Amino acid sequence: MSRTFDIGIDDLKAVRTHAGTESASAAGTPNGKSFFIETFGCQMNSHDAEKVAGVFLSRGYRPAQSIAEADVLLYNTCSIREKAAQKVFSRLGAWRGMADGKIIGVIGCLAQQEGEEIFERAPWVSLVCGSASYRKLPELIAELESGGRRVTGLDLDTDETFETEITRRDNPLRAYITIIEGCNYACSYCVVPHTRGPERSRSSDAVLAEAKRLAGAGYTEIQLLGQTVNSYSDPSPRNLAFANLLREVAAIDGIRRVRFTTSHPNDFSREIVEAIDATPVLCDHIHLPVQSGSTRILKAMRRTYTREQYLEKMSWIRAARRPISVTTDVIVGFPGETESDFEQTLALLEEVGYDGVFSFTYSPRPNTDAKSMPDAIPEEEKARRLAVLQDGQRAIQLARNAKLVGSQFEVMVDTHHAARSQWAGRTTQNLIVNFSSPHPSLLGEYVQARITRAAPYSLVGEDVG
Ligand code: 5AD
Ligand code: SF4
């Protein structure tokens, strides 16, 4: 088993009733050993953990039920903000006492960022591997099995993607498919290009074959993943455009919903909106991080677009035939952000009317240009701006959601709150709807819900069939 702490956009708390592999037959001959993966970070990290688990299964390991029981204990790390990075060493400290007889590994973004330094700070760790080297995991595990003490996979310069024969899927209802790894942008605040390496797209054939397998295994919802998912560039001779890949995944028998995240505004094209318009299976939701409403700050962030260019793309989305919900990410307190820059961000949130905003205070990261920029904003001021922004956005969302009272939506049920005898799920717009129903089992079902009440972050409805 693995324990997952999602801090990504899709903080799904699905009841993991029958999580499993797509292809149990690919599991290796049992070797009597077990593994446990603890994951922090974004959706990409969670899905990487599913694939890393697949590598262990195919080598004959079984999932451990607890950390204490595991022979191999892996920590899949995040380093997007300092807090996430700090957590890693305190967690590794907590694992020190049980290091005897176990293999302890650190994988993911902090592994890449800190490299062999991790062995210095936590000598009980014997594997350090960044995501761009996961394809080497079988070799690294073999080295450890034959007594290797310290093994590393820290190459960044790669054009390969991480393909696994099996993936141990933790979410029984929504299946993730990575279509592009790494990032070729160079936002001045961001560690990702340094931790995940350059952009690599998977061939459209491989993506479509995986999606078909998932549909065959009973999944009805697929989420395509990439740090900049819409920068997808098919390396195969078909050279399928991203919008056409969306259409083809959506056309697979049995697939009822297709989502994709995260889109970069610079690569956001009208064709994506046209594909959504033409294909109801493509969900009415786009996550389009803006980061700031000030062109001056966007330039310092090296986001490659202005406020006006972003708003122009928003106008394409707003002109769609179906109402498409839009969510975003915002950073406040970037070096040099004035009160006026911040106000432009607040005004942009009002103008766009997002259905969700993931907002963060700027956190200086190693190897990034913004780290050495002048005019750092004091932490208290960053916190104040964050609170102001979140209060404002809360009111925007409440007003937007209030307009939905009385409407009816199809909800894919993904959660059961047994204590409250309530169910919850998401609409195509990714809005959360809580509702009560006498049905004993609704997980994975698509139900019609009429909205009776609105809150800022969710809706309350009644099951109407
Ligand atoms: N500080 C704060 N937030 C950051 N993000 C990325 N890097 C940083 C940083 N250094 C945010 C961005 C990104 C989201 C995943 O995390 O908003 O879109
Ligand atoms: Fe980071 Fe920018 Fe790449 Fe997103 S587009 S992963 S924010 S560098």
PDB file of N, CA and C in Angstrom, residues 43-124:
ATOM      1  N   GLN A  43      -0.132  15.912  -8.576  1.00  0.00           N
ATOM      2  CA  GLN A  43      -0.732  14.768  -9.251  1.00  0.00           C
ATOM      3  C   GLN A  43       0.306  13.926  -9.998  1.00  0.00           C
ATOM      4  N   MET A  44       1.279  14.615 -10.601  1.00  0.00           N
ATOM      5  CA  MET A  44       2.329  13.896 -11.344  1.00  0.00           C
ATOM      6  C   MET A  44       3.089  12.984 -10.386  1.00  0.00           C
ATOM      7  N   ASN A  45       3.386  13.495  -9.187  1.00  0.00           N
ATOM      8  CA  ASN A  45       4.105  12.696  -8.202  1.00  0.00           C
ATOM      9  C   ASN A  45       3.283  11.486  -7.766  1.00  0.00           C
ATOM     10  N   SER A  46       1.995  11.709  -7.540  1.00  0.00           N
ATOM     11  CA  SER A  46       1.142  10.597  -7.115  1.00  0.00           C
ATOM     12  C   SER A  46       1.132   9.520  -8.195  1.00  0.00           C
ATOM     13  N   HIS A  47       1.036   9.971  -9.443  1.00  0.00           N
ATOM     14  CA  HIS A  47       0.988   8.974 -10.517  1.00  0.00           C
ATOM     15  C   HIS A  47       2.347   8.301 -10.706  1.00  0.00           C
ATOM     16  N   ASP A  48       3.428   9.055 -10.537  1.00  0.00           N
ATOM     17  CA  ASP A  48       4.754   8.429 -10.585  1.00  0.00           C
ATOM     18  C   ASP A  48       4.813   7.295  -9.560  1.00  0.00           C
ATOM     19  N   ALA A  49       4.263   7.549  -8.367  1.00  0.00           N
ATOM     20  CA  ALA A  49       4.305   6.525  -7.305  1.00  0.00           C
ATOM     21  C   ALA A  49       3.575   5.261  -7.760  1.00  0.00           C
ATOM     22  N   GLU A  50       2.484   5.452  -8.515  1.00  0.00           N
ATOM     23  CA  GLU A  50       1.746   4.278  -9.013  1.00  0.00           C
ATOM     24  C   GLU A  50       2.613   3.460  -9.967  1.00  0.00           C
ATOM     25  N   LYS A  51       3.430   4.183 -10.750  1.00  0.00           N
ATOM     26  CA  LYS A  51       4.285   3.473 -11.712  1.00  0.00           C
ATOM     27  C   LYS A  51       5.488   2.839 -11.011  1.00  0.00           C
ATOM     28  N   VAL A  52       6.052   3.561 -10.034  1.00  0.00           N
ATOM     29  CA  VAL A  52       7.178   2.998  -9.279  1.00  0.00           C
ATOM     30  C   VAL A  52       6.702   1.728  -8.548  1.00  0.00           C
ATOM     31  N   ALA A  53       5.485   1.780  -8.010  1.00  0.00           N
ATOM     32  CA  ALA A  53       4.931   0.586  -7.352  1.00  0.00           C
ATOM     33  C   ALA A  53       4.867  -0.558  -8.358  1.00  0.00           C
ATOM     34  N   GLY A  54       4.511  -0.237  -9.602  1.00  0.00           N
ATOM     35  CA  GLY A  54       4.451  -1.258 -10.655  1.00  0.00           C
ATOM     36  C   GLY A  54       5.805  -1.911 -10.884  1.00  0.00           C
ATOM     37  N   VAL A  55       6.870  -1.114 -10.817  1.00  0.00           N
ATOM     38  CA  VAL A  55       8.222  -1.658 -11.003  1.00  0.00           C
ATOM     39  C   VAL A  55       8.513  -2.681  -9.902  1.00  0.00           C
ATOM     40  N   PHE A  56       8.145  -2.336  -8.664  1.00  0.00           N
ATOM     41  CA  PHE A  56       8.396  -3.272  -7.557  1.00  0.00           C
ATOM     42  C   PHE A  56       7.552  -4.535  -7.703  1.00  0.00           C
ATOM     43  N   LEU A  57       6.292  -4.362  -8.086  1.00  0.00           N
ATOM     44  CA  LEU A  57       5.424  -5.535  -8.255  1.00  0.00           C
ATOM     45  C   LEU A  57       5.992  -6.458  -9.321  1.00  0.00           C
ATOM     46  N   SER A  58       6.489  -5.868 -10.405  1.00  0.00           N
ATOM     47  CA  SER A  58       6.977  -6.729 -11.486  1.00  0.00           C
ATOM     48  C   SER A  58       8.276  -7.423 -11.081  1.00  0.00           C
ATOM     49  N   ARG A  59       8.912  -6.969 -10.007  1.00  0.00           N
ATOM     50  CA  ARG A  59      10.099  -7.660  -9.511  1.00  0.00           C
ATOM     51  C   ARG A  59       9.777  -8.621  -8.373  1.00  0.00           C
ATOM     52  N   GLY A  60       8.479  -8.825  -8.130  1.00  0.00           N
ATOM     53  CA  GLY A  60       8.087  -9.842  -7.148  1.00  0.00           C
ATOM     54  C   GLY A  60       7.864  -9.312  -5.744  1.00  0.00           C
ATOM     55  N   TYR A  61       7.977  -7.994  -5.575  1.00  0.00           N
ATOM     56  CA  TYR A  61       7.686  -7.423  -4.247  1.00  0.00           C
ATOM     57  C   TYR A  61       6.178  -7.363  -4.066  1.00  0.00           C
ATOM     58  N   ARG A  62       5.737  -7.392  -2.804  1.00  0.00           N
ATOM     59  CA  ARG A  62       4.314  -7.183  -2.553  1.00  0.00           C
ATOM     60  C   ARG A  62       4.158  -5.868  -1.785  1.00  0.00           C
ATOM     61  N   PRO A  63       2.965  -5.243  -1.886  1.00  0.00           N
ATOM     62  CA  PRO A  63       2.759  -3.990  -1.153  1.00  0.00           C
ATOM     63  C   PRO A  63       2.693  -4.276   0.354  1.00  0.00           C
ATOM     64  N   ALA A  64       3.426  -3.510   1.157  1.00  0.00           N
ATOM     65  CA  ALA A  64       3.353  -3.687   2.615  1.00  0.00           C
ATOM     66  C   ALA A  64       2.117  -2.962   3.124  1.00  0.00           C
ATOM     67  N   GLN A  65       1.559  -3.455   4.209  1.00  0.00           N
ATOM     68  CA  GLN A  65       0.370  -2.809   4.767  1.00  0.00           C
ATOM     69  C   GLN A  65       0.745  -1.611   5.636  1.00  0.00           C
ATOM     70  N   SER A  66       2.001  -1.569   6.078  1.00  0.00           N
ATOM     71  CA  SER A  66       2.407  -0.452   6.927  1.00  0.00           C
ATOM     72  C   SER A  66       3.892  -0.166   6.702  1.00  0.00           C
ATOM     73  N   ILE A  67       4.304   0.999   7.157  1.00  0.00           N
ATOM     74  CA  ILE A  67       5.704   1.399   7.059  1.00  0.00           C
ATOM     75  C   ILE A  67       6.576   0.418   7.828  1.00  0.00           C
ATOM     76  N   ALA A  68       6.102   0.056   9.042  1.00  0.00           N
ATOM     77  CA  ALA A  68       6.909  -0.808   9.919  1.00  0.00           C
ATOM     78  C   ALA A  68       7.214  -2.146   9.249  1.00  0.00           C
ATOM     79  N   GLU A  69       6.238  -2.650   8.502  1.00  0.00           N
ATOM     80  CA  GLU A  69       6.367  -3.985   7.925  1.00  0.00           C
ATOM     81  C   GLU A  69       7.253  -4.016   6.669  1.00  0.00           C
ATOM     82  N   ALA A  70       7.409  -2.843   6.013  1.00  0.00           N
ATOM     83  CA  ALA A  70       8.035  -2.828   4.675  1.00  0.00           C
ATOM     84  C   ALA A  70       9.527  -3.144   4.705  1.00  0.00           C
ATOM     85  N   ASP A  71       9.977  -3.900   3.707  1.00  0.00           N
ATOM     86  CA  ASP A  71      11.421  -4.124   3.540  1.00  0.00           C
ATOM     87  C   ASP A  71      12.045  -2.945   2.799  1.00  0.00           C
ATOM     88  N   VAL A  72      11.281  -2.379   1.878  1.00  0.00           N
ATOM     89  CA  VAL A  72      11.762  -1.205   1.143  1.00  0.00           C
ATOM     90  C   VAL A  72      10.784  -0.059   1.412  1.00  0.00           C
ATOM     91  N   LEU A  73      11.332   1.046   1.879  1.00  0.00           N
ATOM     92  CA  LEU A  73      10.496   2.183   2.246  1.00  0.00           C
ATOM     93  C   LEU A  73      10.939   3.378   1.400  1.00  0.00           C
ATOM     94  N   LEU A  74      10.023   3.880   0.583  1.00  0.00           N
ATOM     95  CA  LEU A  74      10.400   4.972  -0.313  1.00  0.00           C
ATOM     96  C   LEU A  74       9.638   6.233   0.039  1.00  0.00           C
ATOM     97  N   TYR A  75      10.334   7.346  -0.018  1.00  0.00           N
ATOM     98  CA  TYR A  75       9.708   8.626   0.224  1.00  0.00           C
ATOM     99  C   TYR A  75       9.732   9.400  -1.091  1.00  0.00           C
ATOM    100  N   ASN A  76       8.552   9.631  -1.654  1.00  0.00           N
ATOM    101  CA  ASN A  76       8.431  10.323  -2.936  1.00  0.00           C
ATOM    102  C   ASN A  76       8.192  11.804  -2.649  1.00  0.00           C
ATOM    103  N   THR A  77       9.183  12.614  -2.957  1.00  0.00           N
ATOM    104  CA  THR A  77       9.231  13.964  -2.392  1.00  0.00           C
ATOM    105  C   THR A  77       8.863  15.079  -3.369  1.00  0.00           C
ATOM    106  N   CYS A  78       8.559  16.237  -2.754  1.00  0.00           N
ATOM    107  CA  CYS A  78       8.204  17.442  -3.502  1.00  0.00           C
ATOM    108  C   CYS A  78       9.140  18.549  -3.051  1.00  0.00           C
ATOM    109  N   SER A  79       9.520  19.442  -3.964  1.00  0.00           N
ATOM    110  CA  SER A  79      10.370  20.554  -3.524  1.00  0.00           C
ATOM    111  C   SER A  79       9.889  21.874  -4.106  1.00  0.00           C
ATOM    112  N   ILE A  80       8.615  21.925  -4.481  1.00  0.00           N
ATOM    113  CA  ILE A  80       8.113  23.118  -5.168  1.00  0.00           C
ATOM    114  C   ILE A  80       8.194  24.344  -4.270  1.00  0.00           C
ATOM    115  N   ARG A  81       7.887  24.150  -2.978  1.00  0.00           N
ATOM    116  CA  ARG A  81       8.061  25.240  -2.013  1.00  0.00           C
ATOM    117  C   ARG A  81       8.912  24.741  -0.853  1.00  0.00           C
ATOM    118  N   GLU A  82       9.494  25.688  -0.122  1.00  0.00           N
ATOM    119  CA  GLU A  82      10.464  25.299   0.897  1.00  0.00           C
ATOM    120  C   GLU A  82       9.849  24.396   1.953  1.00  0.00           C
ATOM    121  N   LYS A  83       8.601  24.678   2.314  1.00  0.00           N
ATOM    122  CA  LYS A  83       7.957  23.896   3.375  1.00  0.00           C
ATOM    123  C   LYS A  83       7.945  22.416   3.043  1.00  0.00           C
ATOM    124  N   ALA A  84       7.586  22.127   1.783  1.00  0.00           N
ATOM    125  CA  ALA A  84       7.511  20.722   1.353  1.00  0.00           C
ATOM    126  C   ALA A  84       8.891  20.084   1.456  1.00  0.00           C
ATOM    127  N   ALA A  85       9.925  20.860   1.090  1.00  0.00           N
ATOM    128  CA  ALA A  85      11.287  20.330   1.115  1.00  0.00           C
ATOM    129  C   ALA A  85      11.740  20.078   2.549  1.00  0.00           C
ATOM    130  N   GLN A  86      11.385  21.016   3.460  1.00  0.00           N
ATOM    131  CA  GLN A  86      11.798  20.847   4.863  1.00  0.00           C
ATOM    132  C   GLN A  86      11.205  19.582   5.473  1.00  0.00           C
ATOM    133  N   LYS A  87       9.964  19.325   5.099  1.00  0.00           N
ATOM    134  CA  LYS A  87       9.270  18.153   5.655  1.00  0.00           C
ATOM    135  C   LYS A  87      10.067  16.877   5.434  1.00  0.00           C
ATOM    136  N   VAL A  88      10.760  16.830   4.284  1.00  0.00           N
ATOM    137  CA  VAL A  88      11.419  15.583   3.905  1.00  0.00           C
ATOM    138  C   VAL A  88      12.435  15.165   4.957  1.00  0.00           C
ATOM    139  N   PHE A  89      13.269  16.111   5.395  1.00  0.00           N
ATOM    140  CA  PHE A  89      14.316  15.703   6.333  1.00  0.00           C
ATOM    141  C   PHE A  89      13.740  15.366   7.705  1.00  0.00           C
ATOM    142  N   SER A  90      12.637  16.041   8.086  1.00  0.00           N
ATOM    143  CA  SER A  90      12.083  15.665   9.388  1.00  0.00           C
ATOM    144  C   SER A  90      11.443  14.271   9.296  1.00  0.00           C
ATOM    145  N   ARG A  91      10.850  13.977   8.159  1.00  0.00           N
ATOM    146  CA  ARG A  91      10.254  12.646   7.988  1.00  0.00           C
ATOM    147  C   ARG A  91      11.345  11.572   7.945  1.00  0.00           C
ATOM    148  N   LEU A  92      12.430  11.890   7.238  1.00  0.00           N
ATOM    149  CA  LEU A  92      13.532  10.914   7.175  1.00  0.00           C
ATOM    150  C   LEU A  92      14.102  10.694   8.576  1.00  0.00           C
ATOM    151  N   GLY A  93      14.122  11.757   9.376  1.00  0.00           N
ATOM    152  CA  GLY A  93      14.590  11.639  10.763  1.00  0.00           C
ATOM    153  C   GLY A  93      13.707  10.667  11.526  1.00  0.00           C
ATOM    154  N   ALA A  94      12.411  10.773  11.307  1.00  0.00           N
ATOM    155  CA  ALA A  94      11.483   9.880  12.005  1.00  0.00           C
ATOM    156  C   ALA A  94      11.688   8.422  11.585  1.00  0.00           C
ATOM    157  N   TRP A  95      12.165   8.215  10.379  1.00  0.00           N
ATOM    158  CA  TRP A  95      12.356   6.841   9.886  1.00  0.00           C
ATOM    159  C   TRP A  95      13.690   6.235  10.331  1.00  0.00           C
ATOM    160  N   ARG A  96      14.543   7.091  10.887  1.00  0.00           N
ATOM    161  CA  ARG A  96      15.888   6.638  11.236  1.00  0.00           C
ATOM    162  C   ARG A  96      15.854   5.410  12.148  1.00  0.00           C
ATOM    163  N   GLY A  97      14.997   5.489  13.157  1.00  0.00           N
ATOM    164  CA  GLY A  97      14.927   4.424  14.161  1.00  0.00           C
ATOM    165  C   GLY A  97      14.572   3.062  13.585  1.00  0.00           C
ATOM    166  N   MET A  98      13.916   3.052  12.420  1.00  0.00           N
ATOM    167  CA  MET A  98      13.515   1.740  11.869  1.00  0.00           C
ATOM    168  C   MET A  98      14.342   1.393  10.636  1.00  0.00           C
ATOM    169  N   ALA A  99      15.476   2.073  10.498  1.00  0.00           N
ATOM    170  CA  ALA A  99      16.272   1.866   9.277  1.00  0.00           C
ATOM    171  C   ALA A  99      16.923   0.485   9.233  1.00  0.00           C
ATOM    172  N   ASP A 100      17.151  -0.108  10.381  1.00  0.00           N
ATOM    173  CA  ASP A 100      17.837  -1.405  10.409  1.00  0.00           C
ATOM    174  C   ASP A 100      17.063  -2.470   9.650  1.00  0.00           C
ATOM    175  N   GLY A 101      17.737  -3.090   8.703  1.00  0.00           N
ATOM    176  CA  GLY A 101      17.087  -4.187   7.978  1.00  0.00           C
ATOM    177  C   GLY A 101      16.170  -3.712   6.862  1.00  0.00           C
ATOM    178  N   LYS A 102      16.034  -2.409   6.711  1.00  0.00           N
ATOM    179  CA  LYS A 102      15.179  -1.897   5.628  1.00  0.00           C
ATOM    180  C   LYS A 102      16.045  -1.152   4.625  1.00  0.00           C
ATOM    181  N   ILE A 103      15.536  -1.118   3.410  1.00  0.00           N
ATOM    182  CA  ILE A 103      16.146  -0.226   2.420  1.00  0.00           C
ATOM    183  C   ILE A 103      15.299   1.040   2.414  1.00  0.00           C
ATOM    184  N   ILE A 104      15.929   2.178   2.668  1.00  0.00           N
ATOM    185  CA  ILE A 104      15.179   3.435   2.657  1.00  0.00           C
ATOM    186  C   ILE A 104      15.640   4.260   1.454  1.00  0.00           C
ATOM    187  N   GLY A 105      14.663   4.723   0.682  1.00  0.00           N
ATOM    188  CA  GLY A 105      14.998   5.472  -0.530  1.00  0.00           C
ATOM    189  C   GLY A 105      14.267   6.801  -0.581  1.00  0.00           C
ATOM    190  N   VAL A 106      14.893   7.763  -1.234  1.00  0.00           N
ATOM    191  CA  VAL A 106      14.242   9.052  -1.458  1.00  0.00           C
ATOM    192  C   VAL A 106      14.146   9.240  -2.971  1.00  0.00           C
ATOM    193  N   ILE A 107      12.935   9.454  -3.443  1.00  0.00           N
ATOM    194  CA  ILE A 107      12.734   9.633  -4.880  1.00  0.00           C
ATOM    195  C   ILE A 107      11.996  10.960  -5.107  1.00  0.00           C
ATOM    196  N   GLY A 108      11.850  11.353  -6.361  1.00  0.00           N
ATOM    197  CA  GLY A 108      11.085  12.564  -6.665  1.00  0.00           C
ATOM    198  C   GLY A 108      11.933  13.821  -6.684  1.00  0.00           C
ATOM    199  N   CYS A 109      11.249  14.962  -6.568  1.00  0.00           N
ATOM    200  CA  CYS A 109      11.900  16.251  -6.843  1.00  0.00           C
ATOM    201  C   CYS A 109      12.996  16.609  -5.857  1.00  0.00           C
ATOM    202  N   LEU A 110      12.783  16.360  -4.562  1.00  0.00           N
ATOM    203  CA  LEU A 110      13.855  16.727  -3.628  1.00  0.00           C
ATOM    204  C   LEU A 110      15.058  15.810  -3.799  1.00  0.00           C
ATOM    205  N   ALA A 111      14.822  14.568  -4.177  1.00  0.00           N
ATOM    206  CA  ALA A 111      15.931  13.646  -4.432  1.00  0.00           C
ATOM    207  C   ALA A 111      16.819  14.230  -5.521  1.00  0.00           C
ATOM    208  N   GLN A 112      16.168  14.720  -6.589  1.00  0.00           N
ATOM    209  CA  GLN A 112      16.937  15.300  -7.686  1.00  0.00           C
ATOM    210  C   GLN A 112      17.668  16.559  -7.234  1.00  0.00           C
ATOM    211  N   GLN A 113      16.960  17.374  -6.472  1.00  0.00           N
ATOM    212  CA  GLN A 113      17.529  18.665  -6.065  1.00  0.00           C
ATOM    213  C   GLN A 113      18.708  18.492  -5.111  1.00  0.00           C
ATOM    214  N   GLU A 114      18.573  17.622  -4.127  1.00  0.00           N
ATOM    215  CA  GLU A 114      19.618  17.491  -3.100  1.00  0.00           C
ATOM    216  C   GLU A 114      20.659  16.439  -3.461  1.00  0.00           C
ATOM    217  N   GLY A 115      20.304  15.497  -4.312  1.00  0.00           N
ATOM    218  CA  GLY A 115      21.254  14.481  -4.768  1.00  0.00           C
ATOM    219  C   GLY A 115      21.940  13.754  -3.613  1.00  0.00           C
ATOM    220  N   GLU A 116      23.258  13.583  -3.764  1.00  0.00           N
ATOM    221  CA  GLU A 116      24.008  12.781  -2.793  1.00  0.00           C
ATOM    222  C   GLU A 116      24.088  13.442  -1.420  1.00  0.00           C
ATOM    223  N   GLU A 117      23.774  14.729  -1.373  1.00  0.00           N
ATOM    224  CA  GLU A 117      23.715  15.446  -0.098  1.00  0.00           C
ATOM    225  C   GLU A 117      22.769  14.718   0.886  1.00  0.00           C
ATOM    226  N   ILE A 118      21.789  14.035   0.328  1.00  0.00           N
ATOM    227  CA  ILE A 118      20.834  13.315   1.187  1.00  0.00           C
ATOM    228  C   ILE A 118      21.554  12.231   1.999  1.00  0.00           C
ATOM    229  N   PHE A 119      22.532  11.557   1.370  1.00  0.00           N
ATOM    230  CA  PHE A 119      23.293  10.528   2.107  1.00  0.00           C
ATOM    231  C   PHE A 119      24.054  11.161   3.273  1.00  0.00           C
ATOM    232  N   GLU A 120      24.532  12.407   3.055  1.00  0.00           N
ATOM    233  CA  GLU A 120      25.276  13.084   4.124  1.00  0.00           C
ATOM    234  C   GLU A 120      24.357  13.394   5.297  1.00  0.00           C
ATOM    235  N   ARG A 121      23.174  13.932   4.944  1.00  0.00           N
ATOM    236  CA  ARG A 121      22.264  14.357   6.015  1.00  0.00           C
ATOM    237  C   ARG A 121      21.477  13.214   6.628  1.00  0.00           C
ATOM    238  N   ALA A 122      21.291  12.156   5.865  1.00  0.00           N
ATOM    239  CA  ALA A 122      20.531  10.996   6.367  1.00  0.00           C
ATOM    240  C   ALA A 122      21.236   9.723   5.899  1.00  0.00           C
ATOM    241  N   PRO A 123      22.333   9.338   6.595  1.00  0.00           N
ATOM    242  CA  PRO A 123      23.154   8.219   6.114  1.00  0.00           C
ATOM    243  C   PRO A 123      22.415   6.879   6.076  1.00  0.00           C
ATOM    244  N   TRP A 124      21.237   6.809   6.679  1.00  0.00           N
ATOM    245  CA  TRP A 124      20.474   5.560   6.636  1.00  0.00           C
ATOM    246  C   TRP A 124      19.707   5.397   5.313  1.00  0.00           C
TER     247      TRP A 124
END
